[in-house]
Coordinates of C-alpha atoms in Angstrom, one line a residue:
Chain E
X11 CA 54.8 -29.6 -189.7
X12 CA 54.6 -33.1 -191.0
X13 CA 54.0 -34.0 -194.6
X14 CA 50.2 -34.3 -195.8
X15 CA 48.8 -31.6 -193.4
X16 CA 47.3 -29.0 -195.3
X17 CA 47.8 -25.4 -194.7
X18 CA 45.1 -23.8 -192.5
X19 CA 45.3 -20.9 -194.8
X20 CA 46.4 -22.2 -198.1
X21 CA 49.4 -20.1 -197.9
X22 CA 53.1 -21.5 -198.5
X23 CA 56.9 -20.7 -198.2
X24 CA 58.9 -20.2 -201.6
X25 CA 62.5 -19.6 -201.0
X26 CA 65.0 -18.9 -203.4
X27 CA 68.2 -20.8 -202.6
X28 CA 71.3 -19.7 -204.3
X29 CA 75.1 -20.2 -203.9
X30 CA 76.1 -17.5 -201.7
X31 CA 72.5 -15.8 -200.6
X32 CA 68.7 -17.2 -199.7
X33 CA 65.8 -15.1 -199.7
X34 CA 62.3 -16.2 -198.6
X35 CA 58.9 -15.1 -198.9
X36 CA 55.3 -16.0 -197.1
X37 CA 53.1 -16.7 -200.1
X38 CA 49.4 -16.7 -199.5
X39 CA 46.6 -18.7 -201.4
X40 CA 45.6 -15.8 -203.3
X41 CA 49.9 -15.2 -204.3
X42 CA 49.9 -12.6 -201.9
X43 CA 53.5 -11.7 -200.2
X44 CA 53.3 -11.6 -196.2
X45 CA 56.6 -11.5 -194.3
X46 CA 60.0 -12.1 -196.0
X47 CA 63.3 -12.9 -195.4
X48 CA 67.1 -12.4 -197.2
X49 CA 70.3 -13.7 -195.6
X50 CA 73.7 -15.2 -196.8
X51 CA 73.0 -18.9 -195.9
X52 CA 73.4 -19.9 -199.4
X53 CA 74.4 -23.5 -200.3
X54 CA 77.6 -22.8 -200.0
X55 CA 77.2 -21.8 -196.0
X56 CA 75.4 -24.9 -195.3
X57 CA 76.4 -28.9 -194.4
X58 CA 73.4 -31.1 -194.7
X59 CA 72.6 -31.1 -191.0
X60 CA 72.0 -27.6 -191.8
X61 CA 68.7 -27.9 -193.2
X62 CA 66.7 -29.0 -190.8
X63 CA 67.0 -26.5 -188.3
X64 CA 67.2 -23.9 -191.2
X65 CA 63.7 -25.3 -192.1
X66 CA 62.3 -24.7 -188.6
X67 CA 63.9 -21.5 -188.4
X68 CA 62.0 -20.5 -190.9
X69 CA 58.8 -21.8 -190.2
X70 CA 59.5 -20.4 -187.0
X71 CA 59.5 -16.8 -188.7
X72 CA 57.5 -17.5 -191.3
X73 CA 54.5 -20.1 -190.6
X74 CA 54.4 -23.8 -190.1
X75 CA 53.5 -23.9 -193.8
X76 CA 54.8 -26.3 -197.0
X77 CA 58.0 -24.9 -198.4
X78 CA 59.1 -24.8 -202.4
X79 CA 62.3 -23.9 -202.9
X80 CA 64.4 -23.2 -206.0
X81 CA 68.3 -22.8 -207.4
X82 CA 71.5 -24.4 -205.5
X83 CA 69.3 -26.3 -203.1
X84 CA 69.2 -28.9 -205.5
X85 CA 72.4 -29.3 -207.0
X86 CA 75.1 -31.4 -206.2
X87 CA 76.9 -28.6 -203.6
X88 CA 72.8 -28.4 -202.0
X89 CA 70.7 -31.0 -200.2
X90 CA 69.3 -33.1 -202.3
X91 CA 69.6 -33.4 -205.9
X92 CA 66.8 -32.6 -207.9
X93 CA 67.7 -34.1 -211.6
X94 CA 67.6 -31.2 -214.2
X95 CA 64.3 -31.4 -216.7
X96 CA 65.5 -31.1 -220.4
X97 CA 64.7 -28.1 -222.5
X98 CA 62.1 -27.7 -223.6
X99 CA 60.8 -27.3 -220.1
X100 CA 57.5 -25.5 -219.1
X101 CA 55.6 -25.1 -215.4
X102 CA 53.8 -28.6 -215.5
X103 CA 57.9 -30.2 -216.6
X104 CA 59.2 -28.9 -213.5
X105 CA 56.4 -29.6 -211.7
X106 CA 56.2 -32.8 -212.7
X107 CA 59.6 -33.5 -211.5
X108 CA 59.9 -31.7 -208.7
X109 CA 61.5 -33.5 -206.0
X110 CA 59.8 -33.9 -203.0
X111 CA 61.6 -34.1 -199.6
X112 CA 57.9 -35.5 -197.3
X113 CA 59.8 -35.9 -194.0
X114 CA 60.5 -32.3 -194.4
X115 CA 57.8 -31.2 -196.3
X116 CA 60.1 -29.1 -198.2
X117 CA 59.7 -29.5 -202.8
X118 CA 63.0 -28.9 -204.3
X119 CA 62.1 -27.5 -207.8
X120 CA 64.6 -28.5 -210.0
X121 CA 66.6 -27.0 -213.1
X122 CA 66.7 -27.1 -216.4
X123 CA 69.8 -28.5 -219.0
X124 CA 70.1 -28.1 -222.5
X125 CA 72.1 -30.7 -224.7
X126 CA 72.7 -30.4 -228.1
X127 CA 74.7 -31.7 -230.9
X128 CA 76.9 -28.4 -230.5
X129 CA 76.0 -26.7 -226.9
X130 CA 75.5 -28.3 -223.1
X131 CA 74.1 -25.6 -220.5
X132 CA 72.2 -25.7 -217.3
X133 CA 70.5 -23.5 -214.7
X134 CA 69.2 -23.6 -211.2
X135 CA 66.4 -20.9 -210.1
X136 CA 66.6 -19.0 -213.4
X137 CA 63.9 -21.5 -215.1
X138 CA 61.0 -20.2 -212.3
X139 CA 62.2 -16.3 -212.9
X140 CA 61.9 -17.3 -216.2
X141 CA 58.5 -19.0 -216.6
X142 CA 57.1 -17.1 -213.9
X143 CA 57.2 -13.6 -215.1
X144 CA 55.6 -14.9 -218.1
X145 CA 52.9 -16.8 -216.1
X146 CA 52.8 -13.6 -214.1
X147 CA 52.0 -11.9 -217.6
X148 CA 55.4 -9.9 -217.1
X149 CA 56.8 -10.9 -220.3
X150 CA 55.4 -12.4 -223.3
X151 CA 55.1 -16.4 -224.1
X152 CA 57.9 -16.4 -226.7
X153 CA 60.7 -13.7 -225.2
X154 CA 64.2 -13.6 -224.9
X155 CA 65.7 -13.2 -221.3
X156 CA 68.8 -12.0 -220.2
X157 CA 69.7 -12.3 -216.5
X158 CA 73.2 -10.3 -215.7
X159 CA 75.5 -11.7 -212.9
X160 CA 78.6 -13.9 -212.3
X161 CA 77.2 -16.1 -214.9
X162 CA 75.0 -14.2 -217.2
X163 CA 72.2 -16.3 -218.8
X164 CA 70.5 -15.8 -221.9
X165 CA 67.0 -18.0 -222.0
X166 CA 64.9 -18.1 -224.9
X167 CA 61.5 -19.1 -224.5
X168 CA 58.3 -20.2 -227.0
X169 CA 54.5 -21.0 -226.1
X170 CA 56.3 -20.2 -222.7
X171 CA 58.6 -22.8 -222.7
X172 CA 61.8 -22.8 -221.8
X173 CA 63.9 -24.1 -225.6
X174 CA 67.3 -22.4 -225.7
X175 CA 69.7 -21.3 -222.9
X176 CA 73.3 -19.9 -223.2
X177 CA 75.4 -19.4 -220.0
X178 CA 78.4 -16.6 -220.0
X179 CA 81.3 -16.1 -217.6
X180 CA 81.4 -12.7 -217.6
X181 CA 81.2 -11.5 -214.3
X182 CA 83.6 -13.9 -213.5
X183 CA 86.0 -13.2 -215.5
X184 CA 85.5 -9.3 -214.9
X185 CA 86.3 -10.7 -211.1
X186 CA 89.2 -12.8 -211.8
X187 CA 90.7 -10.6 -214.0
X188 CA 90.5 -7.5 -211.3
X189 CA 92.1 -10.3 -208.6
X190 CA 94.6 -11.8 -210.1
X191 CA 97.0 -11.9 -212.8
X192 CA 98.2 -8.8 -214.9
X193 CA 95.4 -6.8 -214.9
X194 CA 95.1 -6.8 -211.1
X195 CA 95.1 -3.8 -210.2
X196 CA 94.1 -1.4 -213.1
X197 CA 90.4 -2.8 -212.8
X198 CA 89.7 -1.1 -209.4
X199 CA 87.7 1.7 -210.9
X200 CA 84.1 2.2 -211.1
X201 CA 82.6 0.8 -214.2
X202 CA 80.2 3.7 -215.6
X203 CA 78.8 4.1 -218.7
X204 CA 80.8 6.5 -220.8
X205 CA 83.2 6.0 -223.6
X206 CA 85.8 3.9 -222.3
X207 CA 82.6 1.5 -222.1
X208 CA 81.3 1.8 -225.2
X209 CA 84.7 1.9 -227.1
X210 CA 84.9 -1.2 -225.1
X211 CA 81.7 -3.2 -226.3
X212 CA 82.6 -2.1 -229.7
X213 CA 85.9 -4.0 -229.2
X214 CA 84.3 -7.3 -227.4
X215 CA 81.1 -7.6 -229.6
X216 CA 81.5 -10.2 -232.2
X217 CA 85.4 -10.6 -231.0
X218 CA 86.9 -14.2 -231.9
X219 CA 90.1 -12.8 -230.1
X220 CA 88.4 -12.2 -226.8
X221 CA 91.9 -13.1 -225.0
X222 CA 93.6 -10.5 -226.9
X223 CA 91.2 -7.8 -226.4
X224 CA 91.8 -8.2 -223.0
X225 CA 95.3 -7.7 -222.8
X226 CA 94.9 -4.8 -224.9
X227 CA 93.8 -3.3 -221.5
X228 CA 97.5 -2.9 -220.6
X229 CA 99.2 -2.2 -223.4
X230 CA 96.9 0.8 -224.3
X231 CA 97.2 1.8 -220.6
X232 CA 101.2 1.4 -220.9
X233 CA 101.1 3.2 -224.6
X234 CA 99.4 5.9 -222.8
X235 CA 96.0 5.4 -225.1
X236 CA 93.7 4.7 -222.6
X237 CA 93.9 6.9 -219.0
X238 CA 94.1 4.4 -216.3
X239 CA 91.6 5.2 -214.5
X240 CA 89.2 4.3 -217.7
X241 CA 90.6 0.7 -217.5
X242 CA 87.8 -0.4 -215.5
X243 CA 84.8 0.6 -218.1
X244 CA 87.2 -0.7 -221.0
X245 CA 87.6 -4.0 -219.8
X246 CA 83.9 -4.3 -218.5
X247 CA 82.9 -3.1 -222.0
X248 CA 84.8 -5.7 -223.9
X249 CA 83.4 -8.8 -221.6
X250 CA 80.0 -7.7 -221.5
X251 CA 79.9 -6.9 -225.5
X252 CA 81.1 -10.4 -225.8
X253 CA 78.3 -11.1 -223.8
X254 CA 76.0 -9.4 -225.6
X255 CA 77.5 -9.3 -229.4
X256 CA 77.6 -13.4 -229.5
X257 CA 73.6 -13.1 -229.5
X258 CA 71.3 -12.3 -232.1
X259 CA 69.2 -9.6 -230.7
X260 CA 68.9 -6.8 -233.4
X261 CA 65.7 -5.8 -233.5
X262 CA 64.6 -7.7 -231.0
X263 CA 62.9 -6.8 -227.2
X264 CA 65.0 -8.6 -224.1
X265 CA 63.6 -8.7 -221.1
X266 CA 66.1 -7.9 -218.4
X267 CA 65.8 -10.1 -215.3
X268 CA 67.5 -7.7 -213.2
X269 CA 68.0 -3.9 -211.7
X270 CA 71.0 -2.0 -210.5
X271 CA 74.4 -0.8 -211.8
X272 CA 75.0 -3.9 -213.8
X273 CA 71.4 -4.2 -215.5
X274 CA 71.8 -0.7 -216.7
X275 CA 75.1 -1.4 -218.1
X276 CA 73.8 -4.4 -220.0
X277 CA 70.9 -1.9 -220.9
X278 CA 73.7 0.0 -222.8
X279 CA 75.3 -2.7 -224.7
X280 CA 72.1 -4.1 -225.6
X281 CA 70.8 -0.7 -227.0
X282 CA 74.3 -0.5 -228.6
X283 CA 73.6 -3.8 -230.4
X284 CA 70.5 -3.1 -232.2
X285 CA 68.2 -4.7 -229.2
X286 CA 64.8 -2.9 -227.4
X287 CA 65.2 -3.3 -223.3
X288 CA 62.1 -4.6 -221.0
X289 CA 62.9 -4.4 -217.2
X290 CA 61.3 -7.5 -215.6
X291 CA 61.0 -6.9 -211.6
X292 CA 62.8 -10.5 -210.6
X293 CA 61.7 -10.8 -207.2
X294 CA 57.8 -10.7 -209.0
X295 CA 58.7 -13.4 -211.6
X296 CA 60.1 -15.6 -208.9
X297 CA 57.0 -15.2 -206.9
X298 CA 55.0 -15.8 -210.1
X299 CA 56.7 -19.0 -210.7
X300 CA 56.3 -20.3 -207.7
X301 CA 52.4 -19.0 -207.2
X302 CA 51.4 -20.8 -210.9
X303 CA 53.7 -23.8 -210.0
X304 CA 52.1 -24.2 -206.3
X305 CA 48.9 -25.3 -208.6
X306 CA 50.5 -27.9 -210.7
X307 CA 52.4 -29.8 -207.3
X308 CA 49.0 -29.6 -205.9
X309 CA 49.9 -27.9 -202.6
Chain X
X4 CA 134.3 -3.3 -214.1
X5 CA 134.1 0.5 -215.0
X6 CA 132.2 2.2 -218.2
X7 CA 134.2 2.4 -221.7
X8 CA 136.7 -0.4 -220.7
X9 CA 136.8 -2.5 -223.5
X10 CA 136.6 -6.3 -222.4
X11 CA 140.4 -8.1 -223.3
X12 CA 138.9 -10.9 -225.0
X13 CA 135.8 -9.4 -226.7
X14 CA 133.0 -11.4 -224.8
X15 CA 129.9 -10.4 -223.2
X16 CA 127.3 -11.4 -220.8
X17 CA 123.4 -11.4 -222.0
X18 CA 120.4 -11.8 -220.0
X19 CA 117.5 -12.7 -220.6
X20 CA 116.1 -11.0 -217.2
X21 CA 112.2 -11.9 -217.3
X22 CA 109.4 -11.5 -214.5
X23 CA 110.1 -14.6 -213.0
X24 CA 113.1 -16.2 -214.2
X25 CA 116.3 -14.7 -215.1
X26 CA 118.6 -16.3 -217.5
X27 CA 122.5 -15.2 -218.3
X28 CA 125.4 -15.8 -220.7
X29 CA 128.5 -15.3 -221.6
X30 CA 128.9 -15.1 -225.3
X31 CA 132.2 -15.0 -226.8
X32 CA 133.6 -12.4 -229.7
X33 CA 132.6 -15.4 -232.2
X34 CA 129.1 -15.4 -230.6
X35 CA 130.3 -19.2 -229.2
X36 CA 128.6 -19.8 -226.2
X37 CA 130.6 -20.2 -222.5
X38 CA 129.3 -20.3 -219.0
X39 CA 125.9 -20.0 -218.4
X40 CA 123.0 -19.8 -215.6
X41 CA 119.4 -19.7 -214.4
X42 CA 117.8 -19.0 -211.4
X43 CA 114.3 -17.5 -210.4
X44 CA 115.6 -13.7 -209.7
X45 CA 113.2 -12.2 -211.6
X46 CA 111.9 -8.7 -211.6
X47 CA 109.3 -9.4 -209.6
X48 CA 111.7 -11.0 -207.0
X49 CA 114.1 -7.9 -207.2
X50 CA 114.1 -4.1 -205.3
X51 CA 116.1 -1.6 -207.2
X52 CA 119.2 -1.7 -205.0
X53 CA 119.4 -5.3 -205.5
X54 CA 120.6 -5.2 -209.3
X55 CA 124.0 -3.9 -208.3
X56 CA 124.9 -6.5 -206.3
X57 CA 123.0 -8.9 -208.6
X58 CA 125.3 -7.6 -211.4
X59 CA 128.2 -7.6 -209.8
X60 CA 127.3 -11.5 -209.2
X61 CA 127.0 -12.0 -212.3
X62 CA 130.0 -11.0 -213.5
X63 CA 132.0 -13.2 -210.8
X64 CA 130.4 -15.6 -211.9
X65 CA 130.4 -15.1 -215.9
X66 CA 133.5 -12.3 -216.2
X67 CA 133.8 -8.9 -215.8
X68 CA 132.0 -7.9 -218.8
X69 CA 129.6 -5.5 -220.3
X70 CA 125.9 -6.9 -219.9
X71 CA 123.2 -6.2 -222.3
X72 CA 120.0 -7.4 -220.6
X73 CA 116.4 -7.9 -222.2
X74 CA 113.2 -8.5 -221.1
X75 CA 111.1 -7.2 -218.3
X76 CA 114.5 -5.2 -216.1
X77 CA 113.5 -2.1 -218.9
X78 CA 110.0 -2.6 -218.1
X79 CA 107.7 -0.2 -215.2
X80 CA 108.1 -3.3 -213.0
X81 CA 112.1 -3.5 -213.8
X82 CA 115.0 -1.5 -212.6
X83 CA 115.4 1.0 -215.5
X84 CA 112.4 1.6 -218.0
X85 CA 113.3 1.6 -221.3
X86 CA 111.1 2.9 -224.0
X87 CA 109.2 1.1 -226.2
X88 CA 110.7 1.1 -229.7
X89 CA 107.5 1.4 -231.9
X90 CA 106.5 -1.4 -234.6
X91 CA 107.8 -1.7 -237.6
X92 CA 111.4 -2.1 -235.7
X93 CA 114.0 -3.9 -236.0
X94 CA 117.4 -4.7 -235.0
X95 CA 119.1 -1.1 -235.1
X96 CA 115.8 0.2 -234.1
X97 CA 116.4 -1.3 -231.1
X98 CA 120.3 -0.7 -230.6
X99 CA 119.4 3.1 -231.8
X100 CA 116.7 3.2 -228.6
X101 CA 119.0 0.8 -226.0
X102 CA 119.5 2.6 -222.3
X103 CA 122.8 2.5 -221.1
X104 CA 123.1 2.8 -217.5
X105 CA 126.8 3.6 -218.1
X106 CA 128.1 3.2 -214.4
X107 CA 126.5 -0.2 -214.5
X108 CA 128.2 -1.1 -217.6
X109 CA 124.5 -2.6 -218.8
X110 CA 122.9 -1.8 -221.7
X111 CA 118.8 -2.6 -221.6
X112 CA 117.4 -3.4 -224.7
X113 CA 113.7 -1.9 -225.4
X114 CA 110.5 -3.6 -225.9
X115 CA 108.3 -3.3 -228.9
X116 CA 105.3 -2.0 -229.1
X117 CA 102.3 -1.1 -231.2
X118 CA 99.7 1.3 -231.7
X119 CA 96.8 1.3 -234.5
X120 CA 93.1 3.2 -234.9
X121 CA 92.3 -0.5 -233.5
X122 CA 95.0 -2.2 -231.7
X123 CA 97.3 -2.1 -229.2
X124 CA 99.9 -3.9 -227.6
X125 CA 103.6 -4.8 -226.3
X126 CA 106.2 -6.9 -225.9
X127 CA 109.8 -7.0 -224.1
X128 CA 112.0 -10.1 -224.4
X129 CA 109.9 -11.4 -227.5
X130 CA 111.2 -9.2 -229.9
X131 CA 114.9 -10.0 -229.4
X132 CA 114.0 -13.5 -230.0
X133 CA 112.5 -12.9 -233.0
X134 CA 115.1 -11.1 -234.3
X135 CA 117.8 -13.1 -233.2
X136 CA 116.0 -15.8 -234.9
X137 CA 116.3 -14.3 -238.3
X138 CA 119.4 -12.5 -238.3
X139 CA 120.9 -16.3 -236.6
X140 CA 119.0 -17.8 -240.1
X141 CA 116.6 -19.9 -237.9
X142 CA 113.6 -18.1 -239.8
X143 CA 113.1 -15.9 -242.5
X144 CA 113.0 -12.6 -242.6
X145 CA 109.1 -12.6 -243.4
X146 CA 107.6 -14.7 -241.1
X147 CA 105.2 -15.6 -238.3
X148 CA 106.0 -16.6 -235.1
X149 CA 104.2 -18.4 -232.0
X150 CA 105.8 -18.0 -228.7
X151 CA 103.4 -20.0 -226.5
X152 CA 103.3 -18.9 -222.5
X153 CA 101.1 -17.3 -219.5
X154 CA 100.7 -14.6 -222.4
X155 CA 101.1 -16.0 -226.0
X156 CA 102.7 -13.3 -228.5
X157 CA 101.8 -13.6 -232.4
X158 CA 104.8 -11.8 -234.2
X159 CA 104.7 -10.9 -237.9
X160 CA 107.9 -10.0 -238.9
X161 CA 109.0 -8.4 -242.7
X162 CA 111.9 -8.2 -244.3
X163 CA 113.5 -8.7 -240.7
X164 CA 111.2 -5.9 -239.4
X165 CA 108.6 -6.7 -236.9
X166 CA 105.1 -5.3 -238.1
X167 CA 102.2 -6.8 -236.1
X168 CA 101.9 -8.3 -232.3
X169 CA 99.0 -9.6 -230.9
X170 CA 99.4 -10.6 -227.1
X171 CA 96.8 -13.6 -226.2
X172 CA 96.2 -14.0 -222.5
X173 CA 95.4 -18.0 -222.7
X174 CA 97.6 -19.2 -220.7
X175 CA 97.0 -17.0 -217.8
X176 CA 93.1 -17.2 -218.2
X177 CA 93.5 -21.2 -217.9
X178 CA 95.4 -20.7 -214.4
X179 CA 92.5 -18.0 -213.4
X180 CA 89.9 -20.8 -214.5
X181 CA 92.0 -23.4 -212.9
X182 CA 92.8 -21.8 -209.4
X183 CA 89.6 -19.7 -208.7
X184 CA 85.6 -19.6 -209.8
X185 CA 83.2 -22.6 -210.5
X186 CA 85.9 -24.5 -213.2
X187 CA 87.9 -24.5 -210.3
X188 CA 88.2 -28.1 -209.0
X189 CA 87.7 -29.1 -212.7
X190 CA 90.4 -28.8 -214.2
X191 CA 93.1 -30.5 -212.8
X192 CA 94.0 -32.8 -215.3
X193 CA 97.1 -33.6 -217.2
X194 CA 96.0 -31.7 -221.1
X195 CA 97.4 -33.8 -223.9
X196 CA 96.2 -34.5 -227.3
X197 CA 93.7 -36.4 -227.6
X198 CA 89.8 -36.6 -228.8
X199 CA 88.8 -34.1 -225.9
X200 CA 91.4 -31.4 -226.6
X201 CA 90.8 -31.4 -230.3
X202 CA 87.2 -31.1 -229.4
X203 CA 87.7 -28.2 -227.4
X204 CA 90.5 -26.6 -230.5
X205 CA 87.1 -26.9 -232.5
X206 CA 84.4 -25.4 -230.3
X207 CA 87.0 -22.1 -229.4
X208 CA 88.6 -21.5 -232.4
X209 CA 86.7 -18.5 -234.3
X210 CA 83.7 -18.7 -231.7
X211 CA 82.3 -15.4 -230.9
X212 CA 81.0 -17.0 -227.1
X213 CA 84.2 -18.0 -225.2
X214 CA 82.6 -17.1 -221.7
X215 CA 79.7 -19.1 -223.2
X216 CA 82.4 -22.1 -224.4
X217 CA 84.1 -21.8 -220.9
X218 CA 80.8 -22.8 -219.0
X219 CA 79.5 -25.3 -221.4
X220 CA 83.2 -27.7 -219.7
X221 CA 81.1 -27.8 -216.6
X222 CA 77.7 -27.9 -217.9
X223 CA 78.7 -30.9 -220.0
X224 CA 80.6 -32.9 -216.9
X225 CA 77.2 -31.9 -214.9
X226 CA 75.5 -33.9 -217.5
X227 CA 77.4 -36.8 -218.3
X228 CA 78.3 -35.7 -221.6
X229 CA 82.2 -35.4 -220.7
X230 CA 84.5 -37.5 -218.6
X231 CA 85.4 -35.3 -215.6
X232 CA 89.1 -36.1 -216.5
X233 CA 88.2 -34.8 -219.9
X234 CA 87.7 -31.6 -218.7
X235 CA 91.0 -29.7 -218.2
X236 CA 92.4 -30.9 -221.7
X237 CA 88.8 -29.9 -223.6
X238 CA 89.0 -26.4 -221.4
X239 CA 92.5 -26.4 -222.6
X240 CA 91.4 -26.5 -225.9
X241 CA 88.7 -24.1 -226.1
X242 CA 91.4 -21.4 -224.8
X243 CA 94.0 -22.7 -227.3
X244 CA 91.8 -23.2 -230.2
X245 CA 90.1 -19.2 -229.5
X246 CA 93.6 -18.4 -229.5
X247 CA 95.1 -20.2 -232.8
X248 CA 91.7 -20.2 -234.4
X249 CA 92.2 -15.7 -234.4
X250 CA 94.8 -15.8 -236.7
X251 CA 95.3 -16.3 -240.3
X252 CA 97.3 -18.9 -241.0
X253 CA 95.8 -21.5 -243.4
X254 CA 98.3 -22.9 -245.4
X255 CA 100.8 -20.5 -244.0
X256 CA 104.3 -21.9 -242.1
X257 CA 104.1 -20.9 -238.3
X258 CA 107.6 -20.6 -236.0
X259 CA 107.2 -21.9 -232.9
X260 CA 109.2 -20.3 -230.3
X261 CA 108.9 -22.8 -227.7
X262 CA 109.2 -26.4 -227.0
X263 CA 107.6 -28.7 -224.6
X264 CA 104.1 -29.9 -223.5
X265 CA 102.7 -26.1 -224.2
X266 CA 104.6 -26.3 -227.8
X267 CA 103.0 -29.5 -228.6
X268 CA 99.7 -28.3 -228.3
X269 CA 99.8 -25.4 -229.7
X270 CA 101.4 -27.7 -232.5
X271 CA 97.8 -29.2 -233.1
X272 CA 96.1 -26.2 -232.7
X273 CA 98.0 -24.3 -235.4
X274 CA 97.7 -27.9 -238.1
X275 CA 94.0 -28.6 -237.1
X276 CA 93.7 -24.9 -238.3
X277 CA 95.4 -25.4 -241.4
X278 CA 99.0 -24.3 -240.6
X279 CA 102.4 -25.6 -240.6
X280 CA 105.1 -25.1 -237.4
X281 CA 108.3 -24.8 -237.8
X282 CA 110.2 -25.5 -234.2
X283 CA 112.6 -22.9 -233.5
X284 CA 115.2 -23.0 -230.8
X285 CA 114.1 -20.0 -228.3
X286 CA 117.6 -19.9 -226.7
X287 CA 119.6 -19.9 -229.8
X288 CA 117.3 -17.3 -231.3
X289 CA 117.8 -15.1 -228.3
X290 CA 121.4 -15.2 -228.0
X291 CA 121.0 -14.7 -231.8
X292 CA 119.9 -11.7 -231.1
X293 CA 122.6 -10.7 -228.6
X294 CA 125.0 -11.5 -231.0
X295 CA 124.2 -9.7 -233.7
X296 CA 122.5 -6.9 -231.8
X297 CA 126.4 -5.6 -230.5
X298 CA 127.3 -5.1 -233.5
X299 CA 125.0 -2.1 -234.1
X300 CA 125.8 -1.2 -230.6
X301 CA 129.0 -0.9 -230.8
X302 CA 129.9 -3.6 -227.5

């Protein structure tokens, strides 16, 4: 389609572009969800002669209809660079400077940084999950939000703006930890909830010797403390009490953008650490964000 | 040479047989120091039925002497494991618990370990060093060491006893952050002292959010708040400062079992916290060790 011609239907394409996966959805005036599509032609899959005949592909599939798309798209590894808006951010922010591609009538939402005296932090895609499942009326205005993955994000917003964020490298270091290095090879089992978990967030949460801790994973295996095949749920345990412990949430409701094995295990360490759960669907907040934000881009 | 053969002139050969690098000496009945070597043969590099022939190498090349080898040959991953002597220990602890492998004419000296209603951990090498270093008079016999590496080992030693390890995986989390995951790319810089390191000693050192820490080096290159080249020295330390930062050691004297770049920084870490180093001499505090622990076994 070419840039200015308006919908015949008022319907649109949002597409959530991450690193490694896309997913995208047919979004109609009223926020509807029509077809839908998830692959793995992330960022990281795609040169930038990629995305114009992934564009067309999808209109092809989808409709010849405007497309919004959020997360790596718009980093420096995505198409174009959409410049992060600074926190505090709401709906109108992003909209406001969203960056819009007309020869491809594609609008590249873009992130959001934080820069501080003391803290810098940024994300890509989390801000619309984020805003949207409170413009969705999924979560309250002023929530906290924690969104488990390879880089965990805490998000705190008020009058449903977007005013703190804190990235962790858990899952990362859960992964790099299993591959390589000493512990290779004792972190192969399946990380459950049990004891070896929660003996493990007790140890992580509040930790300043994180890098101790974790080496404690072989010598209580080699001491004969800890069975090996509870290395696993230990090790997980300590990383994701980190996680969890370095935030103030006692007391206090998160709202957990995400579902699966690893949202219930942040479930546990988050019960464990004084803190009330909310399950917030993310696929619905994304399509939220996107529905409220179509309004303020005017498309 | 055969078991029980006393050597003519009363010397010896010690190794210091590690995971990757082996080191060997001949030490004289005056503890004088004669011919010595070191070459990457390793445990790691090594099948069991090569130590025979290693050995017997050795001792063509040193003398046909009996060999009293530390480190990681009396680990799991060695040739014969020797038992972890448990903390407090000290020098006849360890000559009491040695393995002789009689028809090798070897004696392994064991690792120390240590197990508490909170802690855990291990060493094997370290401890001989340590030791050595008091009983040579390079430290006294109440004291805390540094010994800076892939895996830095705290050692609190009393009345020439050690009492406390903690094991602190910096080193090898840097290479992890360095070689894999989103800081890879980012961090190959030269570290030295400078504004950017000593930045980093202050954001790590009691923080309760190193995963949060280790993301905030590529959150603040993405937003112009650090020079790229910054980076690897401030990720540097954050690691090193987390890891210095743990321990108690304002206005306490801190040996440093190491020299070189690694020694240096860990030299700022431990004064910007409040401590003093002391440099000690890792190969004379090893063959320190040897010296003086053949006495108590008899060789």
């Amino acid at each position: 389609m070419t840039s200015g011609t308006p919908p015949r239907d008022g319907a649109i394409i949002a597409v959530d572009w991450g690193t490694t996966n896309r997913r995208a959805y047919r979004i109609a005036a009223d926020g509807s969800i029509g077809d839908h599509l998830r692959d793995d032609r992330g960022v990281l899959a795609m040169a930038a002669a990629d995305y114009p005949p992934a564009l067309a592909a999808l209109r092809e599939r989808l409709g010849d209809l405007p497309v919004i798309a959020a997360g790596m798209i718009g980093s420096t590894r995505g198409w174009h660079e959409a410049p992060y808006v600074s926190a505090p951010a709401d709906l109108p922010a992003l909209a406001a400077a969203a960056l819009r591609i007309e020869a491809a009538g594609l609008t590249i939402v873009p992130g959001v940084s934080l820069l501080t005296d003391t803290r810098a932090d940024v994300m890509r895609g989390e801000e619309l999950q984020v805003l949207g499942a409170i413009a969705a009326g999924l979560a309250p205005a002023d929530a906290v939000f924690c969104q488990p993955g390879t880089h965990n994000k805490w998000i705190v917003t008020e009058a449903a703006r977007i005013v703190d964020v804190a990235t962790v490298m858990t899952g990362e270091l859960f992964a790099l930890l299993k591959g390589h290095g000493i512990l290779a090879g004792m972190l192969d089992g399946v990380v459950t909830d049990g004891p070896a978990f929660r003996a493990g967030i007790a140890r992580g949460a509040g930790a300043t010797d994180l890098g101790t801790a974790l080496f404690e994973v072989r010598a209580s295996v080699l001491l004969g403390h800890r069975a090996p095949d509870e290395a696993a749920a230990y090790a997980s345990g300590v990383l994701i009490g980190s996680d969890v412990g370095a935030r103030a949430i006692d007391g206090r409701t998160v709202h957990l953008l995400a579902e699966g094995a690893l949202a219930d295990l942040y479930k546990v360490a988050i019960e464990a650490r004084g803190g009330v759960t909310v399950a917030v669907d993310a696929t619905a907040a994304f399509l939220g964000g996107v529905h409220h934000l179509r309004g303020y881009l005017g498309l």
